[in-house]
Coordinates of C-alpha atoms in Angstrom, one line a residue:
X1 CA 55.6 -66.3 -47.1
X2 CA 53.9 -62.8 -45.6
X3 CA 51.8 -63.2 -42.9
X4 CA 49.4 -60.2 -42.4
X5 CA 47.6 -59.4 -38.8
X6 CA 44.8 -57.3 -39.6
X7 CA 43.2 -55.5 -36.1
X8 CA 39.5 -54.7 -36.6
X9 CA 38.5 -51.6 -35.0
X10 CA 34.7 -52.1 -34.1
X11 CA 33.6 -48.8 -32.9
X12 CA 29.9 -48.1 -31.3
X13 CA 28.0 -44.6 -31.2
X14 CA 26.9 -44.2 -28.1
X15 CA 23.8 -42.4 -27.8
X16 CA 21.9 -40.6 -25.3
X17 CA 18.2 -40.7 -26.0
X18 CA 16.2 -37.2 -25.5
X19 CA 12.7 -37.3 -24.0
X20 CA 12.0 -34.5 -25.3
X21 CA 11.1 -32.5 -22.2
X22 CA 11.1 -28.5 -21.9
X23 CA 13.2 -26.2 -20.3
X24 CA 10.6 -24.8 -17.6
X25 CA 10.6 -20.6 -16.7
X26 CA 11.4 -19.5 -13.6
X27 CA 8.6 -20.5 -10.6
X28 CA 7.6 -17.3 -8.7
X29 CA 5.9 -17.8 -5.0
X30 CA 5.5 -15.2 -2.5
X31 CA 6.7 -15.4 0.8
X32 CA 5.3 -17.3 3.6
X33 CA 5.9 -14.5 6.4
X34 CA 6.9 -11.2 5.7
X35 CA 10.4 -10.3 5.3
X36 CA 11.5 -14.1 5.6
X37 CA 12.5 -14.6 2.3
X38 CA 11.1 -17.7 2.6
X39 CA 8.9 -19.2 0.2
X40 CA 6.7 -22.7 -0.6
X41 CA 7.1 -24.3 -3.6
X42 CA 4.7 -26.5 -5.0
X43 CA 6.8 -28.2 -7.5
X44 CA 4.9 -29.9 -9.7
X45 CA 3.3 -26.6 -10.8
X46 CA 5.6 -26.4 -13.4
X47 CA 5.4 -29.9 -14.9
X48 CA 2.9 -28.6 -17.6
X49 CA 5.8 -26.8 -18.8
X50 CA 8.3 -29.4 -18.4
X51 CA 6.5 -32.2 -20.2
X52 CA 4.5 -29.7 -22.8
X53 CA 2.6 -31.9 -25.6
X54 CA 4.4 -35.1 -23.9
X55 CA 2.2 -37.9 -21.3
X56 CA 3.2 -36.9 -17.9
X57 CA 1.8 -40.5 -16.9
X58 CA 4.5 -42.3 -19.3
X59 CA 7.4 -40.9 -17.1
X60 CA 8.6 -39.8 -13.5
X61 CA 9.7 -37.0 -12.0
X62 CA 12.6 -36.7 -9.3
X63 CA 13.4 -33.2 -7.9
X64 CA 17.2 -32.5 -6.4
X65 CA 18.6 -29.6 -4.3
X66 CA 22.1 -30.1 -5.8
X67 CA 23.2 -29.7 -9.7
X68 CA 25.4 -33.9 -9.4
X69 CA 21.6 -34.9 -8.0
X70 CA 22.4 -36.3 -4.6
X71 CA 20.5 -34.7 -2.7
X72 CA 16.7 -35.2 -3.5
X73 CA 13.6 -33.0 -2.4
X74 CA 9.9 -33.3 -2.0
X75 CA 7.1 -31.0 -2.7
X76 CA 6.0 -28.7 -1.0
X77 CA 9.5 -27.5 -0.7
X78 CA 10.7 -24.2 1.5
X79 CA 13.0 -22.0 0.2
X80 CA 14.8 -19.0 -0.9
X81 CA 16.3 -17.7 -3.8
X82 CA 17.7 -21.1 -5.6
X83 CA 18.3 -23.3 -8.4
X84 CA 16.7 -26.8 -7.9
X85 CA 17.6 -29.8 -10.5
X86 CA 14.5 -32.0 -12.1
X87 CA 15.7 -35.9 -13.8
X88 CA 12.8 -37.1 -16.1
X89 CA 12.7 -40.9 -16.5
X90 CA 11.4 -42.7 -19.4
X91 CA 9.1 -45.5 -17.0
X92 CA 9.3 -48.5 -20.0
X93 CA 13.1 -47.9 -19.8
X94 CA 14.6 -46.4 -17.2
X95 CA 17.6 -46.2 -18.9
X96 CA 16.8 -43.1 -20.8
X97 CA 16.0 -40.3 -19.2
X98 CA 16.6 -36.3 -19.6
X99 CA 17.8 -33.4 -17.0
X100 CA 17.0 -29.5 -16.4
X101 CA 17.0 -27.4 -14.0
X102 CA 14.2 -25.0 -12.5
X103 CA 15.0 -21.4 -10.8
X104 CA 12.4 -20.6 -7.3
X105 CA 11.9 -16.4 -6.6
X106 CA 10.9 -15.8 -3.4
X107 CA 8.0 -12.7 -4.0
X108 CA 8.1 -10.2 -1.0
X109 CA 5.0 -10.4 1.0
X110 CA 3.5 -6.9 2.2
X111 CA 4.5 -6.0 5.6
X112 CA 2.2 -2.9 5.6
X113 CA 1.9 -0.7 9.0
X114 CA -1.3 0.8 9.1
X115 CA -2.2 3.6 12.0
X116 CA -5.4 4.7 12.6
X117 CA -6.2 8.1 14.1
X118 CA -10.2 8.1 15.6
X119 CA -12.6 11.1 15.0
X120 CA -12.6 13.6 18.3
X121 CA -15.8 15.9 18.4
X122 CA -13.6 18.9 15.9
X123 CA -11.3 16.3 14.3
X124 CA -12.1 13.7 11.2
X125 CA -10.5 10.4 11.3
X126 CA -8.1 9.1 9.4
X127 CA -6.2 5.9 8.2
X128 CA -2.8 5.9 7.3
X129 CA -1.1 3.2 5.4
X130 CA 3.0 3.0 5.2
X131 CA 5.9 0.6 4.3
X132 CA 3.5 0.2 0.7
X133 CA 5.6 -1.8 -2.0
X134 CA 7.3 -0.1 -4.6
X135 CA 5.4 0.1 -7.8
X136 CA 1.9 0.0 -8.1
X137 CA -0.6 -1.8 -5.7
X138 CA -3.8 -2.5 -5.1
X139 CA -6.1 -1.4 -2.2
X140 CA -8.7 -4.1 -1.3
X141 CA -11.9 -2.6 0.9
X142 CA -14.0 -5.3 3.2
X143 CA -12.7 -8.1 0.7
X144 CA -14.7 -6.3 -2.3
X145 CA -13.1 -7.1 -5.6
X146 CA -13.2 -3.5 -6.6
X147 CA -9.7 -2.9 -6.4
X148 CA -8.3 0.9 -5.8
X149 CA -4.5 1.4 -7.4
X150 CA -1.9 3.6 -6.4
X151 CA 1.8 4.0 -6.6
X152 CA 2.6 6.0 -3.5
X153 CA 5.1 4.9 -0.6
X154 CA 2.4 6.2 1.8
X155 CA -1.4 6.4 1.7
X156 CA -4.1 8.2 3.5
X157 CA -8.0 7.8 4.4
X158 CA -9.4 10.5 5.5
X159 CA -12.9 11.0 6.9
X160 CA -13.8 7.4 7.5
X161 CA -17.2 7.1 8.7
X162 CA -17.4 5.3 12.2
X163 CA -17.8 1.4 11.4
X164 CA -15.8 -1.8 11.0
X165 CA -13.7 -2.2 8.0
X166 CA -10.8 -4.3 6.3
X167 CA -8.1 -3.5 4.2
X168 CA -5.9 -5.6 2.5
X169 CA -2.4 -4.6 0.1
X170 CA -2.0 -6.2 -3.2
X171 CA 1.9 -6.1 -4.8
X172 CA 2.2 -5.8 -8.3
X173 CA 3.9 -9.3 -8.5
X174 CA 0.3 -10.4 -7.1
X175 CA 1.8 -10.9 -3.3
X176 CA -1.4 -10.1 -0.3
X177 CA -0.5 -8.3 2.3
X178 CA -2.3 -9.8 5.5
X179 CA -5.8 -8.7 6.4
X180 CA -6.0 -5.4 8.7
X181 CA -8.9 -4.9 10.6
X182 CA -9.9 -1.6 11.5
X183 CA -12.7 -0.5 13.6
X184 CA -13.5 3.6 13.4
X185 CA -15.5 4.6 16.7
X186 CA -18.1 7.6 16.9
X187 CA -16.8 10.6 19.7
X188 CA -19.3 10.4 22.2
X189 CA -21.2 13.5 22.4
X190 CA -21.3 14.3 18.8
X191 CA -24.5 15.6 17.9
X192 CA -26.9 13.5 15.4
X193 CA -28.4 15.7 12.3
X194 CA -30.8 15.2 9.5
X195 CA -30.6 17.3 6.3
X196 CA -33.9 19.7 6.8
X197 CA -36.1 20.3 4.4
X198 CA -36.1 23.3 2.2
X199 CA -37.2 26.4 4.0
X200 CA -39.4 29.1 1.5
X201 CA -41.5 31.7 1.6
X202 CA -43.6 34.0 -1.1
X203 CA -43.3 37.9 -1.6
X204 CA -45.6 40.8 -3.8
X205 CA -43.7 42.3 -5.6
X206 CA -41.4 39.7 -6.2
X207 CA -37.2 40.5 -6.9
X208 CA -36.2 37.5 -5.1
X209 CA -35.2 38.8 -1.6
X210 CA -36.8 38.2 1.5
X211 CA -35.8 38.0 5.3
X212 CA -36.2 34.1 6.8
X213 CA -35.5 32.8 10.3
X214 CA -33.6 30.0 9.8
X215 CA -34.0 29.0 13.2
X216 CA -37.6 27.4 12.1
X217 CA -35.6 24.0 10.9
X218 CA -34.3 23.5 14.0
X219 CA -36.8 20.7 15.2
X220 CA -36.0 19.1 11.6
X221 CA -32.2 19.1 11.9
X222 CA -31.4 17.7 15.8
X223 CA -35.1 16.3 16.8
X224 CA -35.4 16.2 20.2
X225 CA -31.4 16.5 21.1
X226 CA -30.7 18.8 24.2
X227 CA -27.6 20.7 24.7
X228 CA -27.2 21.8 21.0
X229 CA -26.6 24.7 19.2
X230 CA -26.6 25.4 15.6
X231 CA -24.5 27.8 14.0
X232 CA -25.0 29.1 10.1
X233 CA -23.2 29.8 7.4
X234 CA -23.2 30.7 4.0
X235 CA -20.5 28.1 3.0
X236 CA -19.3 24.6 3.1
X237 CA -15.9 25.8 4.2
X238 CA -16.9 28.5 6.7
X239 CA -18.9 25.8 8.0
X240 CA -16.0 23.5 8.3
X241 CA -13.7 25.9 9.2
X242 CA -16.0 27.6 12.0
X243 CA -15.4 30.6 10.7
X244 CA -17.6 33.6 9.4
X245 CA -21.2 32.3 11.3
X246 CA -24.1 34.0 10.3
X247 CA -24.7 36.7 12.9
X248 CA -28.3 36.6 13.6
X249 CA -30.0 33.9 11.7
X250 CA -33.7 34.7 12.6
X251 CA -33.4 37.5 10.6
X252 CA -31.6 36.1 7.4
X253 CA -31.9 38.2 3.9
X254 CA -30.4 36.0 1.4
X255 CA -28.1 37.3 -1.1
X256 CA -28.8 34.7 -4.2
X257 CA -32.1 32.3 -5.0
X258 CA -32.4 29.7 -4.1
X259 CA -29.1 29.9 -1.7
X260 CA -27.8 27.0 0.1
X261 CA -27.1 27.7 4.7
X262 CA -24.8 24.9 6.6
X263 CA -25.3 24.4 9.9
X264 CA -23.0 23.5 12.7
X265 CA -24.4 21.3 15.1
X266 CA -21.8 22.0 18.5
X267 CA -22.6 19.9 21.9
X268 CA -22.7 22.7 24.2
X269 CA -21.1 20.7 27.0
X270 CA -17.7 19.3 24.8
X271 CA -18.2 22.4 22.3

């Protein structure tokens, strides 16, 4: 008689259950202090990505510095450049849960020098900006949202009119410089003028030329200021320039109507 020995083979699928969780992009932050390439990360900010349409409240969140998930991390976490490593656990059973990993960017902060040359009684003042990022940036004035862009290396400000001011560098991935201060100071002994009003006169026959002493607005452009003497001209850039005055302005024929003089107010002690 055959006797048979039959082996059953019982074989089990073993499955790993998916949450379901997304694969988040990478988290941005811009650096703490400049140059550092230090950054910190609040890491949660990315769990609306992770958990998409899913209840954040049905699961847990762990957060590792090392892909075999050893080493676990908090939030806010400092960095650089890296990969961090995120286990989702399903909290009704533990059992199932689902990996994925998260890349940080460290975002250079602004390190912007910024020199400022004051006004002297025949120089304008000016504020130059260096070290700018590459790319475009913004330029943010006394913390106004009225932003200025550029894309220069190097920036200039010319003619700032004495007061106190702020300035403040924007990066095109959104990083902010820190706040500069800068404070623009008057040269003492620069004379204080007022735009005079218009000086005019009537003629028989009339062809639109007559002789005027321009001196006779004196009073209306430097008051009661001592020690000043006004020089004319017929042009913005002679005026500027000090070049070309008009040589005897009490006996001024113009040469158009109506003509526009500027006047140089000079402190005759610091000329």
């Amino acid at each position: 008689m055959k006797k048979y020995l039959y082996l059953f083979l019982f074989l089990s699928n073993i499955v790993c259950a998916q949450i379901g969780i997304n694969n988040p992009t990478p988290y941005a932050v811009c650096e703490t202090v400049p140059s550092s390439n230090q950054a910190l990360f609040y890491l949660p900010y990315k769990n609306y990505e992770i958990f998409g349409a899913l209840d954040y409240n049905n699961y847990t969140i762990e957060y590792y510095s090392d892909p075999a998930m050893t080493v676990q991390i908090s939030t806010p976490y400092s960095s650089s450049n890296t990969t961090i490593y995120i286990k989702v656990i399903d909290n009704s059973n533990p059992t199932i849960f689902q990996n994925t990993s998260l890349d940080l960017i460290v975002s250079p902060k602004p390190d912007v020098l910024v020199t400022v040359t004051q006004p002297t009684c025949n120089s304008e003042s000016n504020i130059l900006f260096t070290n700018l990022p590459a790319g475009n940036w913004l330029l943010k004035v006394n913390g106004s949202n009225s932003l200025q862009s550029y894309n220069t290396t190097t920036h200039t400000i010319s003619n700032v009119t004495p007061g106190s001011y702020t300035y403040q560098i924007i990066s095109s991935s959104n990083c902010y410089s820190d706040i500069y201060p800068v404070t623009i100071t008057a040269p003492i002994g620069v004379p204080t003028v007022s735009l005079a009003p218009e000086l005019h006169d009537y003629e028989n026959p009339f062809d639109g030329l007559m002789i005027f002493d321009l001196t006779l607005q004196q009073n209306s452009i430097i008051g009661t200021q001592t020690g000043v003497n006004l020089i004319y001209y017929t042009s913005n850039v002679d005026a500027q320039n000090n070049t070309n005055p008009i040589i005897d302005p009490t006996n001024f024929q113009n040469t158009s109507n109506p003509q526009t003089i500027w006047v140089r107010a000079v402190n005759a002690s610091t000329n």
